[in-house]
Coordinates of C-alpha atoms in Angstrom, one line a residue:
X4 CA -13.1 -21.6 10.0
X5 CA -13.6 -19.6 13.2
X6 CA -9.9 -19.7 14.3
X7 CA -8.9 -19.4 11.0
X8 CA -10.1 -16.3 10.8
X9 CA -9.0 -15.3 14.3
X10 CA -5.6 -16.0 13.2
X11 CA -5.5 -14.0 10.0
X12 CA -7.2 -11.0 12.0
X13 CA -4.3 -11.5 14.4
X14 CA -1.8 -11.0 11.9
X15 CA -3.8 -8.1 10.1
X16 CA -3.6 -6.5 13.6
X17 CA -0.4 -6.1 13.2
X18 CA -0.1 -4.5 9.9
X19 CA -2.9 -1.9 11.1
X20 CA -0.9 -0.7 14.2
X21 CA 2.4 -0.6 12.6
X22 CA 0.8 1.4 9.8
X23 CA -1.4 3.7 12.3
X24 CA 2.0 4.6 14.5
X25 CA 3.9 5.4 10.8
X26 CA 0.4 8.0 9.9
X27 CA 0.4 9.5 13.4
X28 CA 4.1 10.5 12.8
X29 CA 3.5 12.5 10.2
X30 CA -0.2 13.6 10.9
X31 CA 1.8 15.0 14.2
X32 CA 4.4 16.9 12.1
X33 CA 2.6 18.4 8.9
X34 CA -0.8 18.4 10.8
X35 CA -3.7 16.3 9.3
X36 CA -3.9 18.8 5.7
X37 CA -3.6 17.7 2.4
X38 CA 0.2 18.1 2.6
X39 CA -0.3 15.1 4.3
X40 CA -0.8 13.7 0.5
X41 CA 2.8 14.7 -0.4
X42 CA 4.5 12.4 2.6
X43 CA 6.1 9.0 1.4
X44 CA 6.0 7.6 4.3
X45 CA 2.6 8.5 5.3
X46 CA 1.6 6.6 2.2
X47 CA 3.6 3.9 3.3
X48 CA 2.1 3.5 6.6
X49 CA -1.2 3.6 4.7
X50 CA -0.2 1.2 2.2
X51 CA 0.5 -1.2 5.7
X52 CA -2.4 -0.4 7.5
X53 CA -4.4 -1.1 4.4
X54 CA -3.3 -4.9 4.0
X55 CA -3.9 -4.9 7.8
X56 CA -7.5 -3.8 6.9
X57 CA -8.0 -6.4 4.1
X58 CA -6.8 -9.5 6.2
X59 CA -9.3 -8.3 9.0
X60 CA -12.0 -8.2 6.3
X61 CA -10.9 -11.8 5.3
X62 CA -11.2 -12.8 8.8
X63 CA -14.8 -11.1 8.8
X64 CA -15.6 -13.1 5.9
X65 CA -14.7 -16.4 7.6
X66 CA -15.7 -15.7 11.6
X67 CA -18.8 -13.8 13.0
X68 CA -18.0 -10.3 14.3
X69 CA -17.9 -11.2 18.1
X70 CA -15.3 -13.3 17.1
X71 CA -13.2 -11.5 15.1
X72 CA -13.3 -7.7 16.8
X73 CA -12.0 -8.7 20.2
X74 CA -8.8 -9.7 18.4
X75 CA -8.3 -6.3 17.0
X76 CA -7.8 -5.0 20.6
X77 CA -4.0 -6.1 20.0
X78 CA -3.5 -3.2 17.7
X79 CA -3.0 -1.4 20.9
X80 CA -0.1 -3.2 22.6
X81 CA 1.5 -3.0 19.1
X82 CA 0.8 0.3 18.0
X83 CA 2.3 2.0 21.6
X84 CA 5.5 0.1 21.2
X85 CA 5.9 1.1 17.2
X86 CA 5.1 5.0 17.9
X87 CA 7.8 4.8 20.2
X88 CA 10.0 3.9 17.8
X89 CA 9.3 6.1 15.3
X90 CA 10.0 9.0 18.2
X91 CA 13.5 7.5 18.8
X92 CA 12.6 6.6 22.6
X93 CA 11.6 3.3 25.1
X94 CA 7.3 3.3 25.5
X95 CA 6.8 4.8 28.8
X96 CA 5.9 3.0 31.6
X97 CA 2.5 4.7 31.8
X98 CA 2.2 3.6 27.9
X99 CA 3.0 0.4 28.4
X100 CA 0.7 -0.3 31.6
X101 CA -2.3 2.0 29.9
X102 CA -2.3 -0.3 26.6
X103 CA -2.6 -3.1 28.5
X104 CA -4.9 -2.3 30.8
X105 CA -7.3 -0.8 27.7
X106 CA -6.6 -4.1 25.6
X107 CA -7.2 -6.6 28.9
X108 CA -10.2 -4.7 29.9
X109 CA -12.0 -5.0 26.1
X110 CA -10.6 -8.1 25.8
X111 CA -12.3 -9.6 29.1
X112 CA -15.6 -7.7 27.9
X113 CA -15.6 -9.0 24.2
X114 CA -14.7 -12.9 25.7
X115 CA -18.0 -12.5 27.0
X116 CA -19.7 -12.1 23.8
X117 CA -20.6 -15.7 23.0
X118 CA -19.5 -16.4 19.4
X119 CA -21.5 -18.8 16.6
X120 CA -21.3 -18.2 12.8
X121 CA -24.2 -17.7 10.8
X122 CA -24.9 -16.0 7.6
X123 CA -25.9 -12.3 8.2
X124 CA -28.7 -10.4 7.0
X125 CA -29.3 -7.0 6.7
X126 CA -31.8 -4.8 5.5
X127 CA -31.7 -1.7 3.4
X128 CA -33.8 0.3 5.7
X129 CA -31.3 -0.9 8.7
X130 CA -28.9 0.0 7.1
X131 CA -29.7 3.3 6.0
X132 CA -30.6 3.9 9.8
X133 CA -27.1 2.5 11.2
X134 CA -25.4 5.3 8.6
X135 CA -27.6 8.0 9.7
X136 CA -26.8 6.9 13.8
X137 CA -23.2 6.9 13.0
X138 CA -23.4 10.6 11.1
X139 CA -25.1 12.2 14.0
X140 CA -22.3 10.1 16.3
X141 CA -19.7 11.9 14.4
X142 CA -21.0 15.3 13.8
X143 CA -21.7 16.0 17.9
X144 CA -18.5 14.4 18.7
X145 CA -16.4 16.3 16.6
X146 CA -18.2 19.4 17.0
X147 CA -17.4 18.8 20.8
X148 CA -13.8 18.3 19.9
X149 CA -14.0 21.7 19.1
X150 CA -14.7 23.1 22.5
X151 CA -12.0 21.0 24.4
X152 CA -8.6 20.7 24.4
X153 CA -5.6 18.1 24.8
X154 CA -6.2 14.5 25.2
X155 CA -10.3 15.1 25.7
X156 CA -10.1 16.2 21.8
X157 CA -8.2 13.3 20.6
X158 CA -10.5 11.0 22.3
X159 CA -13.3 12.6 21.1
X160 CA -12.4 12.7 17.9
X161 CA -11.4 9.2 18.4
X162 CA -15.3 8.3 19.4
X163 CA -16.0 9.7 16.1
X164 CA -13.5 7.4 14.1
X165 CA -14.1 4.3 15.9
X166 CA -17.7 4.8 15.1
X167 CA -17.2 4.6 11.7
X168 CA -14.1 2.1 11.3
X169 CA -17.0 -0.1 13.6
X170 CA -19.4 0.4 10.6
X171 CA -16.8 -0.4 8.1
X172 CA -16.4 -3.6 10.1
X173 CA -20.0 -4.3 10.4
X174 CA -20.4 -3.9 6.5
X175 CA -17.7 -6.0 5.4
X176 CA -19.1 -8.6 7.8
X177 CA -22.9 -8.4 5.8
X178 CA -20.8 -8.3 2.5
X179 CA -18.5 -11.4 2.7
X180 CA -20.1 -13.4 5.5
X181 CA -23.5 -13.2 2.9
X182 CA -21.7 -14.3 -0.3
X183 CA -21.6 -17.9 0.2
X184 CA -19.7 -18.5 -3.1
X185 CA -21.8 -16.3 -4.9
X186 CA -19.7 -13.2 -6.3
X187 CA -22.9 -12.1 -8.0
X188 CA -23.9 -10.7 -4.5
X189 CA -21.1 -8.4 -4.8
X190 CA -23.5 -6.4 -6.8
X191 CA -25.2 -4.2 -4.0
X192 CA -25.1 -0.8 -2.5
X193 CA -23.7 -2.3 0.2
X194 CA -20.2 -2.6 -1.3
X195 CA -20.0 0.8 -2.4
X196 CA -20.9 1.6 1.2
X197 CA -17.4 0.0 2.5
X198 CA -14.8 2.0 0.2
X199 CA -16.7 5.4 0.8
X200 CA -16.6 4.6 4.8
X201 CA -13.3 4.0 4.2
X202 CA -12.5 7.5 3.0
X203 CA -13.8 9.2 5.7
X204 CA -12.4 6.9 8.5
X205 CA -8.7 7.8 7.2
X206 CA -10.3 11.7 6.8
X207 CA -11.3 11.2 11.1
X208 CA -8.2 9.3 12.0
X209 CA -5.8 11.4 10.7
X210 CA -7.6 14.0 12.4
X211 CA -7.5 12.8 15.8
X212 CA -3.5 11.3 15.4
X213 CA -2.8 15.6 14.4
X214 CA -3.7 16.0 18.0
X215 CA -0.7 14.6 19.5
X216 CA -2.1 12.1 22.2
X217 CA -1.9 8.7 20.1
X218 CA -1.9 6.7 22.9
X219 CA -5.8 8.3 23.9
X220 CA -6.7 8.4 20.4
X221 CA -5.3 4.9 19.2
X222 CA -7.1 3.5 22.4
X223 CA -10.6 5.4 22.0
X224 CA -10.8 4.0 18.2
X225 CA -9.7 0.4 19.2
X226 CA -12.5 0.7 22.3
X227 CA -15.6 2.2 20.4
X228 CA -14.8 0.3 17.2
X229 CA -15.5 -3.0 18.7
X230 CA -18.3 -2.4 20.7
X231 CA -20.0 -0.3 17.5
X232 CA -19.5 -3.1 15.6
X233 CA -20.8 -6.3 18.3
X234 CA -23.4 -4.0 19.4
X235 CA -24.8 -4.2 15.2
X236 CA -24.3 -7.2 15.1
X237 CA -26.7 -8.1 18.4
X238 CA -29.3 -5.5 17.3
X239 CA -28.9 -5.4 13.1
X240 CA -27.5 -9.0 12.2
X241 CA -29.1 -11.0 15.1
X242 CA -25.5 -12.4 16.8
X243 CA -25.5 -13.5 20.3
X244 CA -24.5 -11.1 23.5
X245 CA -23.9 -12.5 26.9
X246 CA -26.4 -13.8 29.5
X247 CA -27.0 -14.8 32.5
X248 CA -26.2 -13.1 36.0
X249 CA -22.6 -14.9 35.9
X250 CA -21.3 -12.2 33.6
X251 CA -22.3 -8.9 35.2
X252 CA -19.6 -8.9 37.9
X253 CA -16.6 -9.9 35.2
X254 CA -18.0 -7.4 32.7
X255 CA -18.0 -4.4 35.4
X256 CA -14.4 -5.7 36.2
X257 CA -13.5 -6.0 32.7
X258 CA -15.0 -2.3 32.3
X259 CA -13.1 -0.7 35.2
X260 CA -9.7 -2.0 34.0
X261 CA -10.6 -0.5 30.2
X262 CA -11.2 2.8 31.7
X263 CA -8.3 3.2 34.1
X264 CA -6.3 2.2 31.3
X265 CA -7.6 4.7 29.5
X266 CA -7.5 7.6 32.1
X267 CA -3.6 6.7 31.8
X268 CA -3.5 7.1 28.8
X269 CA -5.1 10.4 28.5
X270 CA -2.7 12.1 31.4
X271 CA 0.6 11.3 29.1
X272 CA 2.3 14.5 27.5
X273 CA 1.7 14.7 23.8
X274 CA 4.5 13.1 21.1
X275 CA 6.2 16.0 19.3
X276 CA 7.9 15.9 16.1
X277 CA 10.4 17.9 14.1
X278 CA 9.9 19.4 11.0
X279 CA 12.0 17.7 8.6
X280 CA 14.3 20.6 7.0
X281 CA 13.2 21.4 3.3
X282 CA 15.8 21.3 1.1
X283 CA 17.1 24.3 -0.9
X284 CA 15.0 25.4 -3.8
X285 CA 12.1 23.4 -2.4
X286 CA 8.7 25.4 -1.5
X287 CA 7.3 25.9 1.3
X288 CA 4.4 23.4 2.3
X289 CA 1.3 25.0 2.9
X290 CA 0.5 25.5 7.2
X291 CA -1.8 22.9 8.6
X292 CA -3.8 24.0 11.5
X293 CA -2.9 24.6 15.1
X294 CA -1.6 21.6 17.0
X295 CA -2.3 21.8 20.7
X296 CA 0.4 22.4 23.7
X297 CA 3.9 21.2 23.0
X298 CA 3.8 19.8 19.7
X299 CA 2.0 23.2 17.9
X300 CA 5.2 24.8 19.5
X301 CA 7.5 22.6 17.5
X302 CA 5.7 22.6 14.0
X303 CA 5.6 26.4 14.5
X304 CA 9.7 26.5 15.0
X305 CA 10.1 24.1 12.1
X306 CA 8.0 26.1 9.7
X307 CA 9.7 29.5 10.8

Protein backbone atom coordinates (compact mmCIF):
# COMPACT_ATOMS: atom_id res chain seq x y z
CA UNK A 1 0.00 0.00 0.00
CA UNK A 2 3.10 2.16 0.48
CA UNK A 3 3.81 2.52 -3.33
CA UNK A 4 0.41 2.77 -3.95
CA UNK A 5 0.21 5.64 -2.36
CA UNK A 6 3.53 7.00 -3.73
CA UNK A 7 2.09 6.70 -7.02
CA UNK A 8 -1.15 8.46 -6.56
CA UNK A 9 0.83 11.34 -4.77
CA UNK A 10 3.01 11.31 -7.93
CA UNK A 11 0.20 12.01 -10.05
CA UNK A 12 -1.47 14.52 -7.58
CA UNK A 13 1.84 16.35 -7.92
CA UNK A 14 1.11 17.02 -10.94
CA UNK A 15 -2.29 18.47 -10.77
CA UNK A 16 -0.91 20.83 -7.82
CA UNK A 17 1.96 22.42 -9.96
CA UNK A 18 -0.05 22.85 -13.00
CA UNK A 19 -2.68 24.49 -10.93
CA UNK A 20 -0.14 26.63 -8.76
CA UNK A 21 1.65 28.00 -12.17
CA UNK A 22 -2.27 28.85 -13.63
CA UNK A 23 -2.85 30.94 -9.75
CA UNK A 24 0.51 32.62 -9.92
CA UNK A 25 -0.49 34.08 -13.41
CA UNK A 26 -3.08 35.76 -12.31
CA UNK A 27 -2.09 36.52 -8.61
CA UNK A 28 0.93 38.30 -10.67
CA UNK A 29 -1.54 40.41 -12.86
CA UNK A 30 -4.57 41.41 -10.54
CA UNK A 31 -2.37 41.22 -7.34
CA UNK A 32 -3.45 38.67 -4.69
CA UNK A 33 -7.12 40.90 -3.83
CA UNK A 34 -10.42 39.62 -3.92
CA UNK A 35 -10.65 40.51 -7.68
CA UNK A 36 -8.76 37.55 -7.71
CA UNK A 37 -12.42 35.87 -7.03
CA UNK A 38 -13.66 37.30 -10.39
CA UNK A 39 -10.73 35.38 -12.60
CA UNK A 40 -11.96 32.14 -14.49
CA UNK A 41 -9.03 30.88 -14.83
CA UNK A 42 -7.75 31.39 -11.44
CA UNK A 43 -10.60 29.20 -10.40
CA UNK A 44 -9.54 26.90 -12.79
CA UNK A 45 -6.12 26.49 -11.65
CA UNK A 46 -7.70 26.07 -8.21
CA UNK A 47 -10.14 23.70 -9.25
CA UNK A 48 -6.64 21.63 -10.56
CA UNK A 49 -4.64 22.16 -7.80
CA UNK A 50 -7.45 21.07 -5.60
CA UNK A 51 -7.79 17.36 -7.14
CA UNK A 52 -3.98 17.55 -6.89
CA UNK A 53 -4.51 18.13 -3.13
CA UNK A 54 -7.09 15.40 -2.62
CA UNK A 55 -5.06 12.54 -4.44
CA UNK A 56 -2.01 13.65 -2.01
CA UNK A 57 -4.43 13.22 0.87
CA UNK A 58 -5.35 9.77 -0.55
CA UNK A 59 -1.85 8.94 -0.70
CA UNK A 60 -1.57 10.16 3.02
CA UNK A 61 -4.26 7.92 3.90
CA UNK A 62 -2.55 4.82 2.48
CA UNK A 63 1.53 5.65 3.13
CA UNK A 64 3.16 7.33 6.26
CA UNK A 65 4.22 10.96 5.80
CA UNK A 66 7.97 10.27 5.24
CA UNK A 67 6.81 8.47 2.49
CA UNK A 68 4.53 10.39 0.84
CA UNK A 69 6.10 14.16 1.23
CA UNK A 70 9.37 13.52 -0.44
CA UNK A 71 7.32 12.88 -3.60
CA UNK A 72 5.72 16.23 -3.51
CA UNK A 73 9.17 17.73 -4.25
CA UNK A 74 8.21 17.04 -8.07
CA UNK A 75 5.80 19.90 -7.92
CA UNK A 76 8.79 21.93 -8.53
CA UNK A 77 10.29 20.53 -11.76
CA UNK A 78 6.69 20.74 -12.99
CA UNK A 79 5.44 23.86 -11.80
CA UNK A 80 8.83 25.87 -13.47
CA UNK A 81 8.18 24.34 -16.79
CA UNK A 82 4.12 25.18 -16.66
CA UNK A 83 4.68 28.98 -15.49
CA UNK A 84 6.73 29.24 -18.46
CA UNK A 85 4.24 28.43 -20.47
CA UNK A 86 1.72 30.43 -19.29
CA UNK A 87 4.35 33.58 -19.89
CA UNK A 88 4.71 32.46 -23.56
CA UNK A 89 8.59 31.76 -23.14
CA UNK A 90 11.34 28.47 -22.79
CA UNK A 91 12.19 28.05 -18.57
CA UNK A 92 15.44 29.63 -18.25
CA UNK A 93 18.39 27.92 -17.78
CA UNK A 94 18.84 29.19 -14.22
CA UNK A 95 14.99 27.86 -13.70
CA UNK A 96 15.55 24.84 -14.93
CA UNK A 97 19.07 24.05 -13.07
CA UNK A 98 17.49 25.85 -9.68
CA UNK A 99 14.32 23.43 -9.64
CA UNK A 100 16.39 20.67 -9.86
CA UNK A 101 18.85 21.36 -7.72
CA UNK A 102 16.03 22.36 -4.85
CA UNK A 103 14.01 19.09 -5.76
CA UNK A 104 17.47 16.71 -5.77
CA UNK A 105 18.64 18.35 -2.71
CA UNK A 106 15.05 17.59 -0.60
CA UNK A 107 14.78 14.62 -2.29
CA UNK A 108 18.25 13.19 -1.10
CA UNK A 109 17.32 14.64 2.49
CA UNK A 110 13.71 13.06 2.65
CA UNK A 111 15.30 9.47 1.19
CA UNK A 112 16.87 9.54 4.39
CA UNK A 113 13.92 9.50 6.37
CA UNK A 114 13.36 5.83 6.94
CA UNK A 115 9.74 5.02 6.12
CA UNK A 116 7.26 2.23 7.99
CA UNK A 117 3.38 2.58 8.27
CA UNK A 118 1.70 2.67 11.36
CA UNK A 119 -1.51 4.11 12.60
CA UNK A 120 -1.00 7.72 13.93
CA UNK A 121 -2.05 9.21 17.05
CA UNK A 122 -2.45 12.44 18.08
CA UNK A 123 -3.48 14.22 20.97
CA UNK A 124 -5.74 17.28 21.40
CA UNK A 125 -3.28 19.11 23.53
CA UNK A 126 -0.48 18.40 20.57
CA UNK A 127 -2.42 19.43 18.47
CA UNK A 128 -3.52 22.56 19.75
CA UNK A 129 0.31 23.32 20.40
CA UNK A 130 1.39 22.41 16.67
CA UNK A 131 -1.52 25.23 15.53
CA UNK A 132 -0.28 27.68 17.90
CA UNK A 133 3.79 26.96 16.65
CA UNK A 134 2.61 27.31 13.17
CA UNK A 135 0.56 30.88 13.97
CA UNK A 136 3.50 32.37 15.58
CA UNK A 137 5.61 30.82 12.33
CA UNK A 138 3.36 32.81 10.17
CA UNK A 139 2.74 35.93 11.94
CA UNK A 140 6.83 36.75 12.29
CA UNK A 141 7.43 35.61 8.93
CA UNK A 142 4.99 37.68 7.19
CA UNK A 143 5.43 40.53 9.33
CA UNK A 144 9.20 40.21 8.15
CA UNK A 145 7.95 40.08 4.61
CA UNK A 146 7.04 43.38 5.27
CA UNK A 147 10.37 44.94 5.81
CA UNK A 148 12.15 43.30 2.75
CA UNK A 149 11.80 43.35 -0.72
CA UNK A 150 12.08 41.11 -4.02
CA UNK A 151 12.64 37.49 -3.84
CA UNK A 152 13.56 37.70 0.16
CA UNK A 153 9.63 38.53 0.49
CA UNK A 154 8.39 35.81 -1.59
CA UNK A 155 10.40 33.35 0.26
CA UNK A 156 9.42 34.55 3.26
CA UNK A 157 6.08 34.63 2.78
CA UNK A 158 6.63 31.26 1.22
CA UNK A 159 8.05 30.02 4.92
CA UNK A 160 4.84 31.09 6.05
CA UNK A 161 2.66 29.02 3.56
CA UNK A 162 4.64 25.97 3.60
CA UNK A 163 4.24 25.97 7.31
CA UNK A 164 0.84 25.66 7.08
CA UNK A 165 0.22 23.53 3.71
CA UNK A 166 2.87 21.17 6.15
CA UNK A 167 0.11 21.17 8.88
CA UNK A 168 -2.62 20.54 6.37
CA UNK A 169 -0.49 17.50 5.41
CA UNK A 170 0.25 16.42 8.90
CA UNK A 171 -3.61 16.51 9.72
CA UNK A 172 -4.85 14.67 6.83
CA UNK A 173 -2.22 12.11 7.69
CA UNK A 174 -3.85 11.73 11.66
CA UNK A 175 -7.40 11.87 9.93
CA UNK A 176 -7.29 9.09 7.24
CA UNK A 177 -4.19 7.11 8.32
CA UNK A 178 -6.46 6.71 11.92
CA UNK A 179 -9.75 5.70 10.30
CA UNK A 180 -9.08 2.16 9.76
CA UNK A 181 -12.51 1.61 8.15
CA UNK A 182 -14.28 3.44 10.59
CA UNK A 183 -15.98 6.61 9.02
CA UNK A 184 -17.38 7.29 12.52
CA UNK A 185 -13.85 8.74 13.39
CA UNK A 186 -14.61 11.34 10.94
CA UNK A 187 -16.46 12.95 13.66
CA UNK A 188 -13.54 15.08 15.41
CA UNK A 189 -12.28 18.50 15.59
CA UNK A 190 -9.64 17.36 13.75
CA UNK A 191 -11.47 17.40 10.39
CA UNK A 192 -12.74 20.72 10.69
CA UNK A 193 -9.07 21.61 11.31
CA UNK A 194 -8.09 20.55 7.62
CA UNK A 195 -10.71 22.68 5.40
CA UNK A 196 -10.07 25.83 7.66
CA UNK A 197 -6.16 25.32 7.13
CA UNK A 198 -6.96 25.04 3.86
CA UNK A 199 -8.42 28.53 3.56
CA UNK A 200 -5.67 30.26 4.85
CA UNK A 201 -2.96 28.30 2.91
CA UNK A 202 -4.67 29.54 -0.49
CA UNK A 203 -5.09 33.16 1.54
CA UNK A 204 -0.74 32.86 2.09
CA UNK A 205 -0.01 31.33 -1.31
CA UNK A 206 -1.67 33.60 -3.25
CA UNK A 207 0.07 36.13 -1.30
CA UNK A 208 3.54 35.13 -1.95
CA UNK A 209 2.80 34.14 -5.99
CA UNK A 210 1.53 38.42 -6.06
CA UNK A 211 5.17 38.91 -5.49
CA UNK A 212 6.45 37.90 -8.79
CA UNK A 213 9.35 35.47 -7.92
CA UNK A 214 7.40 32.00 -8.31
CA UNK A 215 10.32 30.16 -8.87
CA UNK A 216 11.60 31.35 -4.92
CA UNK A 217 8.27 31.17 -3.67
CA UNK A 218 7.07 27.75 -5.37
CA UNK A 219 10.51 26.40 -4.04
CA UNK A 220 10.32 27.84 -0.36
CA UNK A 221 6.66 26.22 0.11
CA UNK A 222 7.67 22.83 -1.54
CA UNK A 223 11.02 22.99 0.92
CA UNK A 224 9.38 24.02 4.37
CA UNK A 225 6.28 21.98 3.62
CA UNK A 226 7.95 18.68 3.86
CA UNK A 227 10.21 19.11 6.51
CA UNK A 228 7.06 20.77 8.71
CA UNK A 229 5.26 17.98 8.02
CA UNK A 230 8.25 14.77 8.66
CA UNK A 231 9.49 16.87 11.40
CA UNK A 232 5.49 16.26 13.22
CA UNK A 233 5.44 13.29 12.33
CA UNK A 234 8.99 12.39 14.30
CA UNK A 235 8.04 14.57 17.29
CA UNK A 236 3.84 14.46 17.29
CA UNK A 237 2.95 10.97 15.54
CA UNK A 238 6.11 8.98 16.58
CA UNK A 239 7.48 8.09 12.75
CA UNK A 240 11.05 7.28 12.26
CA UNK A 241 14.04 9.90 11.25
CA UNK A 242 17.43 8.84 10.18
CA UNK A 243 20.29 7.39 12.24
CA UNK A 244 23.39 6.56 12.44
CA UNK A 245 26.71 8.54 11.52
CA UNK A 246 26.37 7.09 7.82
CA UNK A 247 23.77 9.84 7.08
CA UNK A 248 25.31 13.08 8.31
CA UNK A 249 27.76 13.50 5.33
CA UNK A 250 24.77 12.78 2.57
CA UNK A 251 22.36 14.95 4.48
CA UNK A 252 24.90 18.02 4.59
CA UNK A 253 25.42 17.21 0.72
CA UNK A 254 21.82 16.79 0.18
CA UNK A 255 21.42 20.25 2.13
CA UNK A 256 23.96 22.24 0.14
CA UNK A 257 22.56 21.32 -3.25
CA UNK A 258 18.79 22.47 -1.83
CA UNK A 259 20.20 25.72 -0.92
CA UNK A 260 22.30 26.61 -3.97
CA UNK A 261 19.35 25.75 -5.84
CA UNK A 262 17.51 27.88 -4.04
CA UNK A 263 19.99 31.00 -4.09
CA UNK A 264 19.33 30.46 -7.98
CA UNK A 265 16.27 30.77 -7.78
CA UNK A 266 16.03 33.77 -5.80
CA UNK A 267 18.60 35.93 -8.22
CA UNK A 268 15.97 35.41 -11.31
CA UNK A 269 14.11 38.62 -12.47
CA UNK A 270 10.42 38.58 -11.52
CA UNK A 271 7.60 37.19 -14.21
CA UNK A 272 5.45 40.16 -15.41
CA UNK A 273 2.15 39.99 -16.82
CA UNK A 274 -0.15 42.15 -18.84
CA UNK A 275 -3.34 43.38 -17.87
CA UNK A 276 -5.77 41.86 -19.93
CA UNK A 277 -7.72 44.89 -21.68
CA UNK A 278 -11.34 45.32 -20.20
CA UNK A 279 -13.82 45.43 -22.57
CA UNK A 280 -16.11 48.42 -23.24
CA UNK A 281 -18.79 49.06 -20.76
CA UNK A 282 -17.03 46.86 -18.35
CA UNK A 283 -15.92 48.52 -14.79
CA UNK A 284 -12.94 49.00 -13.63
CA UNK A 285 -11.56 46.19 -11.12
CA UNK A 286 -10.72 47.52 -7.94
CA UNK A 287 -6.45 48.21 -7.52
CA UNK A 288 -4.70 45.41 -5.66
CA UNK A 289 -1.70 46.42 -3.83
CA UNK A 290 1.79 47.37 -4.95
CA UNK A 291 3.76 44.58 -6.78
CA UNK A 292 7.42 44.97 -6.43
CA UNK A 293 10.11 46.02 -9.27
CA UNK A 294 9.19 45.18 -12.80
CA UNK A 295 5.91 43.66 -12.54
CA UNK A 296 4.13 46.73 -10.27
CA UNK A 297 5.34 48.73 -13.36
CA UNK A 298 3.29 46.68 -15.67
CA UNK A 299 -0.06 46.29 -13.60
CA UNK A 300 0.28 50.05 -13.14
CA UNK A 301 0.39 50.71 -17.13
CA UNK A 302 -2.41 48.16 -17.59
CA UNK A 303 -4.73 49.73 -15.01
CA UNK A 304 -3.99 53.43 -16.45
Amino acid sequence: MIWVGVAIALVGALGYALGAAIQQFEAVRDGATLTLMKRRRWWIGGFIGFAGACLHAVALSLAPLVAVQPVSVTTLVFAVPFAALMYGRRPRRAEIVGSIAVAAGLLGLMLLVPAHNSIPVLSDAAALGLIGCIGLVVAVTFLAARWVRGPLKALFMAIGAGSVTGTVSTFVRVVGGGLNGDLSRLLHWFTLVVPALLVCAVVLLQKSYAVGYFGIAYAGVQVIDPITSVTAGAVLLGESLPTGAGNVIPALLAAGVLIGGTITLGRLTPDRAAAAPRRSGEPSAPAGPPVEGAVGDVLGAGRA
